[in-house]
Amino acid sequence: MKLSAKSFLSPKALAPIAIVAAFGLGTLAPHAQTAPQKIGFVDVQKLLTSHPSNPEIEAIQKKADAELSVMDKQIKAIDAKGAQATAADKQSRETLIKTLQAKAAEYDKQLQPKVAVVENAVDAAIDKVAKTNGFGVVMDRNVAKNSGLVVYADPSAEMTDAAVKILKP
């Protein structure tokens, strides 16, 4: 059997060699190292409650809770009757549910734009503090703590107070 350069350099013959070479070179190539990211922590709930619009939001939520809980209790009272509920009770229950849903939607409609303003302001405050202090990653302190994701954080990574200062006029 005579080997020629043409048969030795055919694609079929080179494929296994190319795969082995690529794998070998890939493991020997230097890996790019990235600089470590500075991680910061904020108490998002504290930031939300620190916003100047928060009392107005809480007042609307309190009013909604008071009004909606009355209807909810009435619905539960009818439900407690079970099979003893009359047709009038069942009709009243349906009316209460529709009224409760409509009122809840009204309150949501009032709250949504106010909450959006607060959330945007909190996001902007966190962004500003993070960029000013060189943080590449920011985590919610409570989520990190409760999930067990973070067991220790240097106190210098705390950004909450700096963000609160930005939120308050």
mmCIF file with all atom_site columns, C-alpha atoms in Angstrom:
data_model
loop_
_atom_site.group_PDB
_atom_site.id
_atom_site.type_symbol
_atom_site.label_atom_id
_atom_site.label_alt_id
_atom_site.label_comp_id
_atom_site.label_asym_id
_atom_site.label_entity_id
_atom_site.label_seq_id
_atom_site.pdbx_PDB_ins_code
_atom_site.Cartn_x
_atom_site.Cartn_y
_atom_site.Cartn_z
_atom_site.occupancy
_atom_site.B_iso_or_equiv
_atom_site.pdbx_formal_charge
_atom_site.auth_seq_id
_atom_site.auth_comp_id
_atom_site.auth_asym_id
_atom_site.auth_atom_id
_atom_site.pdbx_PDB_model_num
ATOM 1   C CA . MET A 1 1   ? 0.000   0.000  0.000  1.00 0.00 ? 1   MET A CA 1
ATOM 2   C CA . LYS A 1 2   ? 1.399   3.275  -1.100 1.00 0.00 ? 2   LYS A CA 1
ATOM 3   C CA . LEU A 1 3   ? 0.626   6.443  0.911  1.00 0.00 ? 3   LEU A CA 1
ATOM 4   C CA . SER A 1 4   ? 0.525   9.646  -0.922 1.00 0.00 ? 4   SER A CA 1
ATOM 5   C CA . ALA A 1 5   ? 0.423   13.163 0.435  1.00 0.00 ? 5   ALA A CA 1
ATOM 6   C CA . LYS A 1 6   ? -2.996  13.530 -1.157 1.00 0.00 ? 6   LYS A CA 1
ATOM 7   C CA . SER A 1 7   ? -4.574  10.629 0.827  1.00 0.00 ? 7   SER A CA 1
ATOM 8   C CA . PHE A 1 8   ? -2.857  11.670 4.059  1.00 0.00 ? 8   PHE A CA 1
ATOM 9   C CA . LEU A 1 9   ? -4.166  15.252 3.828  1.00 0.00 ? 9   LEU A CA 1
ATOM 10  C CA . SER A 1 10  ? -7.740  14.322 2.952  1.00 0.00 ? 10  SER A CA 1
ATOM 11  C CA . PRO A 1 11  ? -10.489 15.834 5.146  1.00 0.00 ? 11  PRO A CA 1
ATOM 12  C CA . LYS A 1 12  ? -11.445 12.392 6.493  1.00 0.00 ? 12  LYS A CA 1
ATOM 13  C CA . ALA A 1 13  ? -7.924  11.750 7.642  1.00 0.00 ? 13  ALA A CA 1
ATOM 14  C CA . LEU A 1 14  ? -7.463  15.214 9.148  1.00 0.00 ? 14  LEU A CA 1
ATOM 15  C CA . ALA A 1 15  ? -10.754 15.386 11.096 1.00 0.00 ? 15  ALA A CA 1
ATOM 16  C CA . PRO A 1 16  ? -9.656  13.281 14.109 1.00 0.00 ? 16  PRO A CA 1
ATOM 17  C CA . ILE A 1 17  ? -6.314  15.048 14.244 1.00 0.00 ? 17  ILE A CA 1
ATOM 18  C CA . ALA A 1 18  ? -7.987  18.470 14.117 1.00 0.00 ? 18  ALA A CA 1
ATOM 19  C CA . ILE A 1 19  ? -10.351 17.589 16.980 1.00 0.00 ? 19  ILE A CA 1
ATOM 20  C CA . VAL A 1 20  ? -7.538  16.330 19.197 1.00 0.00 ? 20  VAL A CA 1
ATOM 21  C CA . ALA A 1 21  ? -5.381  19.338 18.358 1.00 0.00 ? 21  ALA A CA 1
ATOM 22  C CA . ALA A 1 22  ? -8.191  21.791 19.077 1.00 0.00 ? 22  ALA A CA 1
ATOM 23  C CA . PHE A 1 23  ? -8.921  20.155 22.410 1.00 0.00 ? 23  PHE A CA 1
ATOM 24  C CA . GLY A 1 24  ? -5.255  20.064 23.346 1.00 0.00 ? 24  GLY A CA 1
ATOM 25  C CA . LEU A 1 25  ? -4.625  23.660 22.373 1.00 0.00 ? 25  LEU A CA 1
ATOM 26  C CA . GLY A 1 26  ? -7.785  24.792 24.122 1.00 0.00 ? 26  GLY A CA 1
ATOM 27  C CA . THR A 1 27  ? -6.610  23.352 27.413 1.00 0.00 ? 27  THR A CA 1
ATOM 28  C CA . LEU A 1 28  ? -3.184  24.900 27.055 1.00 0.00 ? 28  LEU A CA 1
ATOM 29  C CA . ALA A 1 29  ? -4.320  28.363 26.000 1.00 0.00 ? 29  ALA A CA 1
ATOM 30  C CA . PRO A 1 30  ? -4.099  30.987 28.752 1.00 0.00 ? 30  PRO A CA 1
ATOM 31  C CA . HIS A 1 31  ? -7.481  31.847 30.220 1.00 0.00 ? 31  HIS A CA 1
ATOM 32  C CA . ALA A 1 32  ? -8.486  35.460 30.429 1.00 0.00 ? 32  ALA A CA 1
ATOM 33  C CA . GLN A 1 33  ? -8.902  36.545 34.006 1.00 0.00 ? 33  GLN A CA 1
ATOM 34  C CA . THR A 1 34  ? -11.477 39.111 34.897 1.00 0.00 ? 34  THR A CA 1
ATOM 35  C CA . ALA A 1 35  ? -11.099 41.580 37.693 1.00 0.00 ? 35  ALA A CA 1
ATOM 36  C CA . PRO A 1 36  ? -13.248 40.751 40.724 1.00 0.00 ? 36  PRO A CA 1
ATOM 37  C CA . GLN A 1 37  ? -16.559 42.578 40.957 1.00 0.00 ? 37  GLN A CA 1
ATOM 38  C CA . LYS A 1 38  ? -17.138 44.761 43.990 1.00 0.00 ? 38  LYS A CA 1
ATOM 39  C CA . ILE A 1 39  ? -20.453 43.690 45.568 1.00 0.00 ? 39  ILE A CA 1
ATOM 40  C CA . GLY A 1 40  ? -22.713 46.040 47.508 1.00 0.00 ? 40  GLY A CA 1
ATOM 41  C CA . PHE A 1 41  ? -25.782 45.447 49.633 1.00 0.00 ? 41  PHE A CA 1
ATOM 42  C CA . VAL A 1 42  ? -28.928 47.502 50.210 1.00 0.00 ? 42  VAL A CA 1
ATOM 43  C CA . ASP A 1 43  ? -32.023 47.058 52.333 1.00 0.00 ? 43  ASP A CA 1
ATOM 44  C CA . VAL A 1 44  ? -34.574 47.583 49.552 1.00 0.00 ? 44  VAL A CA 1
ATOM 45  C CA . GLN A 1 45  ? -37.527 47.612 51.963 1.00 0.00 ? 45  GLN A CA 1
ATOM 46  C CA . LYS A 1 46  ? -35.922 50.419 53.981 1.00 0.00 ? 46  LYS A CA 1
ATOM 47  C CA . LEU A 1 47  ? -35.350 52.388 50.786 1.00 0.00 ? 47  LEU A CA 1
ATOM 48  C CA . LEU A 1 48  ? -38.972 51.967 49.693 1.00 0.00 ? 48  LEU A CA 1
ATOM 49  C CA . THR A 1 49  ? -40.291 53.123 53.070 1.00 0.00 ? 49  THR A CA 1
ATOM 50  C CA . SER A 1 50  ? -37.818 56.027 53.164 1.00 0.00 ? 50  SER A CA 1
ATOM 51  C CA . HIS A 1 51  ? -39.181 57.596 49.989 1.00 0.00 ? 51  HIS A CA 1
ATOM 52  C CA . PRO A 1 52  ? -41.153 60.834 50.600 1.00 0.00 ? 52  PRO A CA 1
ATOM 53  C CA . SER A 1 53  ? -44.217 59.398 48.784 1.00 0.00 ? 53  SER A CA 1
ATOM 54  C CA . ASN A 1 54  ? -44.398 56.328 51.012 1.00 0.00 ? 54  ASN A CA 1
ATOM 55  C CA . PRO A 1 55  ? -46.849 57.799 53.583 1.00 0.00 ? 55  PRO A CA 1
ATOM 56  C CA . GLU A 1 56  ? -49.331 58.558 50.795 1.00 0.00 ? 56  GLU A CA 1
ATOM 57  C CA . ILE A 1 57  ? -48.991 55.012 49.439 1.00 0.00 ? 57  ILE A CA 1
ATOM 58  C CA . GLU A 1 58  ? -49.440 53.528 52.907 1.00 0.00 ? 58  GLU A CA 1
ATOM 59  C CA . ALA A 1 59  ? -52.571 55.656 53.471 1.00 0.00 ? 59  ALA A CA 1
ATOM 60  C CA . ILE A 1 60  ? -54.153 54.342 50.267 1.00 0.00 ? 60  ILE A CA 1
ATOM 61  C CA . GLN A 1 61  ? -53.198 50.765 51.190 1.00 0.00 ? 61  GLN A CA 1
ATOM 62  C CA . LYS A 1 62  ? -54.665 51.184 54.682 1.00 0.00 ? 62  LYS A CA 1
ATOM 63  C CA . LYS A 1 63  ? -57.930 52.561 53.254 1.00 0.00 ? 63  LYS A CA 1
ATOM 64  C CA . ALA A 1 64  ? -58.086 49.710 50.736 1.00 0.00 ? 64  ALA A CA 1
ATOM 65  C CA . ASP A 1 65  ? -57.415 47.079 53.389 1.00 0.00 ? 65  ASP A CA 1
ATOM 66  C CA . ALA A 1 66  ? -60.155 48.486 55.633 1.00 0.00 ? 66  ALA A CA 1
ATOM 67  C CA . GLU A 1 67  ? -62.760 48.635 52.880 1.00 0.00 ? 67  GLU A CA 1
ATOM 68  C CA . LEU A 1 68  ? -61.896 45.328 51.253 1.00 0.00 ? 68  LEU A CA 1
ATOM 69  C CA . SER A 1 69  ? -61.625 43.393 54.523 1.00 0.00 ? 69  SER A CA 1
ATOM 70  C CA . VAL A 1 70  ? -65.262 44.254 55.360 1.00 0.00 ? 70  VAL A CA 1
ATOM 71  C CA . MET A 1 71  ? -66.418 42.708 52.094 1.00 0.00 ? 71  MET A CA 1
ATOM 72  C CA . ASP A 1 72  ? -64.090 39.750 52.556 1.00 0.00 ? 72  ASP A CA 1
ATOM 73  C CA . LYS A 1 73  ? -65.599 39.034 56.000 1.00 0.00 ? 73  LYS A CA 1
ATOM 74  C CA . GLN A 1 74  ? -69.090 39.160 54.501 1.00 0.00 ? 74  GLN A CA 1
ATOM 75  C CA . ILE A 1 75  ? -68.092 36.689 51.798 1.00 0.00 ? 75  ILE A CA 1
ATOM 76  C CA . LYS A 1 76  ? -66.530 34.352 54.377 1.00 0.00 ? 76  LYS A CA 1
ATOM 77  C CA . ALA A 1 77  ? -69.674 34.549 56.524 1.00 0.00 ? 77  ALA A CA 1
ATOM 78  C CA . ILE A 1 78  ? -71.760 33.363 53.571 1.00 0.00 ? 78  ILE A CA 1
ATOM 79  C CA . ASP A 1 79  ? -69.201 30.665 52.769 1.00 0.00 ? 79  ASP A CA 1
ATOM 80  C CA . ALA A 1 80  ? -69.391 29.455 56.384 1.00 0.00 ? 80  ALA A CA 1
ATOM 81  C CA . LYS A 1 81  ? -73.086 28.695 55.898 1.00 0.00 ? 81  LYS A CA 1
ATOM 82  C CA . GLY A 1 82  ? -72.086 26.054 53.361 1.00 0.00 ? 82  GLY A CA 1
ATOM 83  C CA . ALA A 1 83  ? -75.103 24.047 52.209 1.00 0.00 ? 83  ALA A CA 1
ATOM 84  C CA . GLN A 1 84  ? -77.341 26.154 54.466 1.00 0.00 ? 84  GLN A CA 1
ATOM 85  C CA . ALA A 1 85  ? -76.781 29.228 52.244 1.00 0.00 ? 85  ALA A CA 1
ATOM 86  C CA . THR A 1 86  ? -79.941 30.383 50.510 1.00 0.00 ? 86  THR A CA 1
ATOM 87  C CA . ALA A 1 87  ? -80.212 31.471 46.902 1.00 0.00 ? 87  ALA A CA 1
ATOM 88  C CA . ALA A 1 88  ? -80.280 35.076 48.139 1.00 0.00 ? 88  ALA A CA 1
ATOM 89  C CA . ASP A 1 89  ? -77.050 34.426 50.087 1.00 0.00 ? 89  ASP A CA 1
ATOM 90  C CA . LYS A 1 90  ? -75.403 32.998 46.990 1.00 0.00 ? 90  LYS A CA 1
ATOM 91  C CA . GLN A 1 91  ? -76.530 35.977 44.903 1.00 0.00 ? 91  GLN A CA 1
ATOM 92  C CA . SER A 1 92  ? -75.270 38.362 47.583 1.00 0.00 ? 92  SER A CA 1
ATOM 93  C CA . ARG A 1 93  ? -71.933 36.524 47.614 1.00 0.00 ? 93  ARG A CA 1
ATOM 94  C CA . GLU A 1 94  ? -71.545 36.894 43.846 1.00 0.00 ? 94  GLU A CA 1
ATOM 95  C CA . THR A 1 95  ? -72.338 40.619 44.079 1.00 0.00 ? 95  THR A CA 1
ATOM 96  C CA . LEU A 1 96  ? -69.855 41.055 46.932 1.00 0.00 ? 96  LEU A CA 1
ATOM 97  C CA . ILE A 1 97  ? -67.119 39.273 44.968 1.00 0.00 ? 97  ILE A CA 1
ATOM 98  C CA . LYS A 1 98  ? -67.674 41.456 41.903 1.00 0.00 ? 98  LYS A CA 1
ATOM 99  C CA . THR A 1 99  ? -67.707 44.603 44.063 1.00 0.00 ? 99  THR A CA 1
ATOM 100 C CA . LEU A 1 100 ? -64.554 43.502 45.898 1.00 0.00 ? 100 LEU A CA 1
ATOM 101 C CA . GLN A 1 101 ? -62.747 42.830 42.613 1.00 0.00 ? 101 GLN A CA 1
ATOM 102 C CA . ALA A 1 102 ? -63.815 46.186 41.175 1.00 0.00 ? 102 ALA A CA 1
ATOM 103 C CA . LYS A 1 103 ? -62.725 48.075 44.315 1.00 0.00 ? 103 LYS A CA 1
ATOM 104 C CA . ALA A 1 104 ? -59.402 46.230 44.392 1.00 0.00 ? 104 ALA A CA 1
ATOM 105 C CA . ALA A 1 105 ? -58.819 47.183 40.752 1.00 0.00 ? 105 ALA A CA 1
ATOM 106 C CA . GLU A 1 106 ? -59.610 50.841 41.570 1.00 0.00 ? 106 GLU A CA 1
ATOM 107 C CA . TYR A 1 107 ? -57.095 50.858 44.415 1.00 0.00 ? 107 TYR A CA 1
ATOM 108 C CA . ASP A 1 108 ? -54.496 49.157 42.214 1.00 0.00 ? 108 ASP A CA 1
ATOM 109 C CA . LYS A 1 109 ? -55.074 51.829 39.587 1.00 0.00 ? 109 LYS A CA 1
ATOM 110 C CA . GLN A 1 110 ? -54.440 54.539 42.206 1.00 0.00 ? 110 GLN A CA 1
ATOM 111 C CA . LEU A 1 111 ? -51.379 52.837 43.643 1.00 0.00 ? 111 LEU A CA 1
ATOM 112 C CA . GLN A 1 112 ? -49.620 51.667 40.482 1.00 0.00 ? 112 GLN A CA 1
ATOM 113 C CA . PRO A 1 113 ? -48.317 55.054 39.267 1.00 0.00 ? 113 PRO A CA 1
ATOM 114 C CA . LYS A 1 114 ? -47.265 56.101 42.775 1.00 0.00 ? 114 LYS A CA 1
ATOM 115 C CA . VAL A 1 115 ? -45.443 52.831 43.396 1.00 0.00 ? 115 VAL A CA 1
ATOM 116 C CA . ALA A 1 116 ? -43.749 53.072 39.983 1.00 0.00 ? 116 ALA A CA 1
ATOM 117 C CA . VAL A 1 117 ? -42.374 56.524 40.871 1.00 0.00 ? 117 VAL A CA 1
ATOM 118 C CA . VAL A 1 118 ? -40.981 55.204 44.158 1.00 0.00 ? 118 VAL A CA 1
ATOM 119 C CA . GLU A 1 119 ? -39.472 52.106 42.538 1.00 0.00 ? 119 GLU A CA 1
ATOM 120 C CA . ASN A 1 120 ? -37.812 54.199 39.817 1.00 0.00 ? 120 ASN A CA 1
ATOM 121 C CA . ALA A 1 121 ? -36.404 56.609 42.409 1.00 0.00 ? 121 ALA A CA 1
ATOM 122 C CA . VAL A 1 122 ? -35.051 53.735 44.509 1.00 0.00 ? 122 VAL A CA 1
ATOM 123 C CA . ASP A 1 123 ? -33.478 52.124 41.437 1.00 0.00 ? 123 ASP A CA 1
ATOM 124 C CA . ALA A 1 124 ? -31.872 55.442 40.461 1.00 0.00 ? 124 ALA A CA 1
ATOM 125 C CA . ALA A 1 125 ? -30.522 55.992 43.992 1.00 0.00 ? 125 ALA A CA 1
ATOM 126 C CA . ILE A 1 126 ? -29.023 52.498 44.086 1.00 0.00 ? 126 ILE A CA 1
ATOM 127 C CA . ASP A 1 127 ? -27.535 53.008 40.616 1.00 0.00 ? 127 ASP A CA 1
ATOM 128 C CA . LYS A 1 128 ? -25.963 56.320 41.610 1.00 0.00 ? 128 LYS A CA 1
ATOM 129 C CA . VAL A 1 129 ? -24.444 55.005 44.842 1.00 0.00 ? 129 VAL A CA 1
ATOM 130 C CA . ALA A 1 130 ? -23.180 51.859 43.093 1.00 0.00 ? 130 ALA A CA 1
ATOM 131 C CA . LYS A 1 131 ? -21.497 53.790 40.292 1.00 0.00 ? 131 LYS A CA 1
ATOM 132 C CA . THR A 1 132 ? -20.064 56.406 42.652 1.00 0.00 ? 132 THR A CA 1
ATOM 133 C CA . ASN A 1 133 ? -18.522 53.749 44.879 1.00 0.00 ? 133 ASN A CA 1
ATOM 134 C CA . GLY A 1 134 ? -17.435 51.302 42.162 1.00 0.00 ? 134 GLY A CA 1
ATOM 135 C CA . PHE A 1 135 ? -19.880 48.496 42.919 1.00 0.00 ? 135 PHE A CA 1
ATOM 136 C CA . GLY A 1 136 ? -20.374 46.149 39.970 1.00 0.00 ? 136 GLY A CA 1
ATOM 137 C CA . VAL A 1 137 ? -23.082 44.062 41.632 1.00 0.00 ? 137 VAL A CA 1
ATOM 138 C CA . VAL A 1 138 ? -25.733 45.114 44.159 1.00 0.00 ? 138 VAL A CA 1
ATOM 139 C CA . MET A 1 139 ? -27.822 42.646 46.140 1.00 0.00 ? 139 MET A CA 1
ATOM 140 C CA . ASP A 1 140 ? -30.862 43.054 48.368 1.00 0.00 ? 140 ASP A CA 1
ATOM 141 C CA . ARG A 1 141 ? -29.451 42.482 51.853 1.00 0.00 ? 141 ARG A CA 1
ATOM 142 C CA . ASN A 1 142 ? -32.560 40.693 53.128 1.00 0.00 ? 142 ASN A CA 1
ATOM 143 C CA . VAL A 1 143 ? -32.817 38.351 50.138 1.00 0.00 ? 143 VAL A CA 1
ATOM 144 C CA . ALA A 1 144 ? -29.111 37.503 50.361 1.00 0.00 ? 144 ALA A CA 1
ATOM 145 C CA . LYS A 1 145 ? -29.389 36.862 54.107 1.00 0.00 ? 145 LYS A CA 1
ATOM 146 C CA . ASN A 1 146 ? -32.627 34.857 54.054 1.00 0.00 ? 146 ASN A CA 1
ATOM 147 C CA . SER A 1 147 ? -31.572 32.705 51.115 1.00 0.00 ? 147 SER A CA 1
ATOM 148 C CA . GLY A 1 148 ? -28.276 31.795 52.741 1.00 0.00 ? 148 GLY A CA 1
ATOM 149 C CA . LEU A 1 149 ? -26.519 33.035 49.612 1.00 0.00 ? 149 LEU A CA 1
ATOM 150 C CA . VAL A 1 150 ? -24.326 35.369 51.653 1.00 0.00 ? 150 VAL A CA 1
ATOM 151 C CA . VAL A 1 151 ? -23.089 34.467 55.121 1.00 0.00 ? 151 VAL A CA 1
ATOM 152 C CA . TYR A 1 152 ? -20.744 37.419 55.585 1.00 0.00 ? 152 TYR A CA 1
ATOM 153 C CA . ALA A 1 153 ? -20.402 40.833 54.024 1.00 0.00 ? 153 ALA A CA 1
ATOM 154 C CA . ASP A 1 154 ? -17.896 43.480 54.920 1.00 0.00 ? 154 ASP A CA 1
ATOM 155 C CA . PRO A 1 155 ? -19.692 46.490 56.450 1.00 0.00 ? 155 PRO A CA 1
ATOM 156 C CA . SER A 1 156 ? -18.083 48.698 53.792 1.00 0.00 ? 156 SER A CA 1
ATOM 157 C CA . ALA A 1 157 ? -20.313 46.949 51.234 1.00 0.00 ? 157 ALA A CA 1
ATOM 158 C CA . GLU A 1 158 ? -23.448 48.484 52.829 1.00 0.00 ? 158 GLU A CA 1
ATOM 159 C CA . MET A 1 159 ? -25.057 51.088 50.565 1.00 0.00 ? 159 MET A CA 1
ATOM 160 C CA . THR A 1 160 ? -28.462 51.636 52.212 1.00 0.00 ? 160 THR A CA 1
ATOM 161 C CA . ASP A 1 161 ? -27.763 54.845 54.138 1.00 0.00 ? 161 ASP A CA 1
ATOM 162 C CA . ALA A 1 162 ? -26.085 56.494 51.149 1.00 0.00 ? 162 ALA A CA 1
ATOM 163 C CA . ALA A 1 163 ? -29.089 55.639 48.961 1.00 0.00 ? 163 ALA A CA 1
ATOM 164 C CA . VAL A 1 164 ? -31.546 56.947 51.605 1.00 0.00 ? 164 VAL A CA 1
ATOM 165 C CA . LYS A 1 165 ? -29.731 60.307 51.542 1.00 0.00 ? 165 LYS A CA 1
ATOM 166 C CA . ILE A 1 166 ? -30.309 60.526 47.801 1.00 0.00 ? 166 ILE A CA 1
ATOM 167 C CA . LEU A 1 167 ? -34.019 59.696 48.177 1.00 0.00 ? 167 LEU A CA 1
ATOM 168 C CA . LYS A 1 168 ? -34.759 62.330 50.801 1.00 0.00 ? 168 LYS A CA 1
ATOM 169 C CA . PRO A 1 169 ? -34.898 65.890 49.497 1.00 0.00 ? 169 PRO A CA 1
#
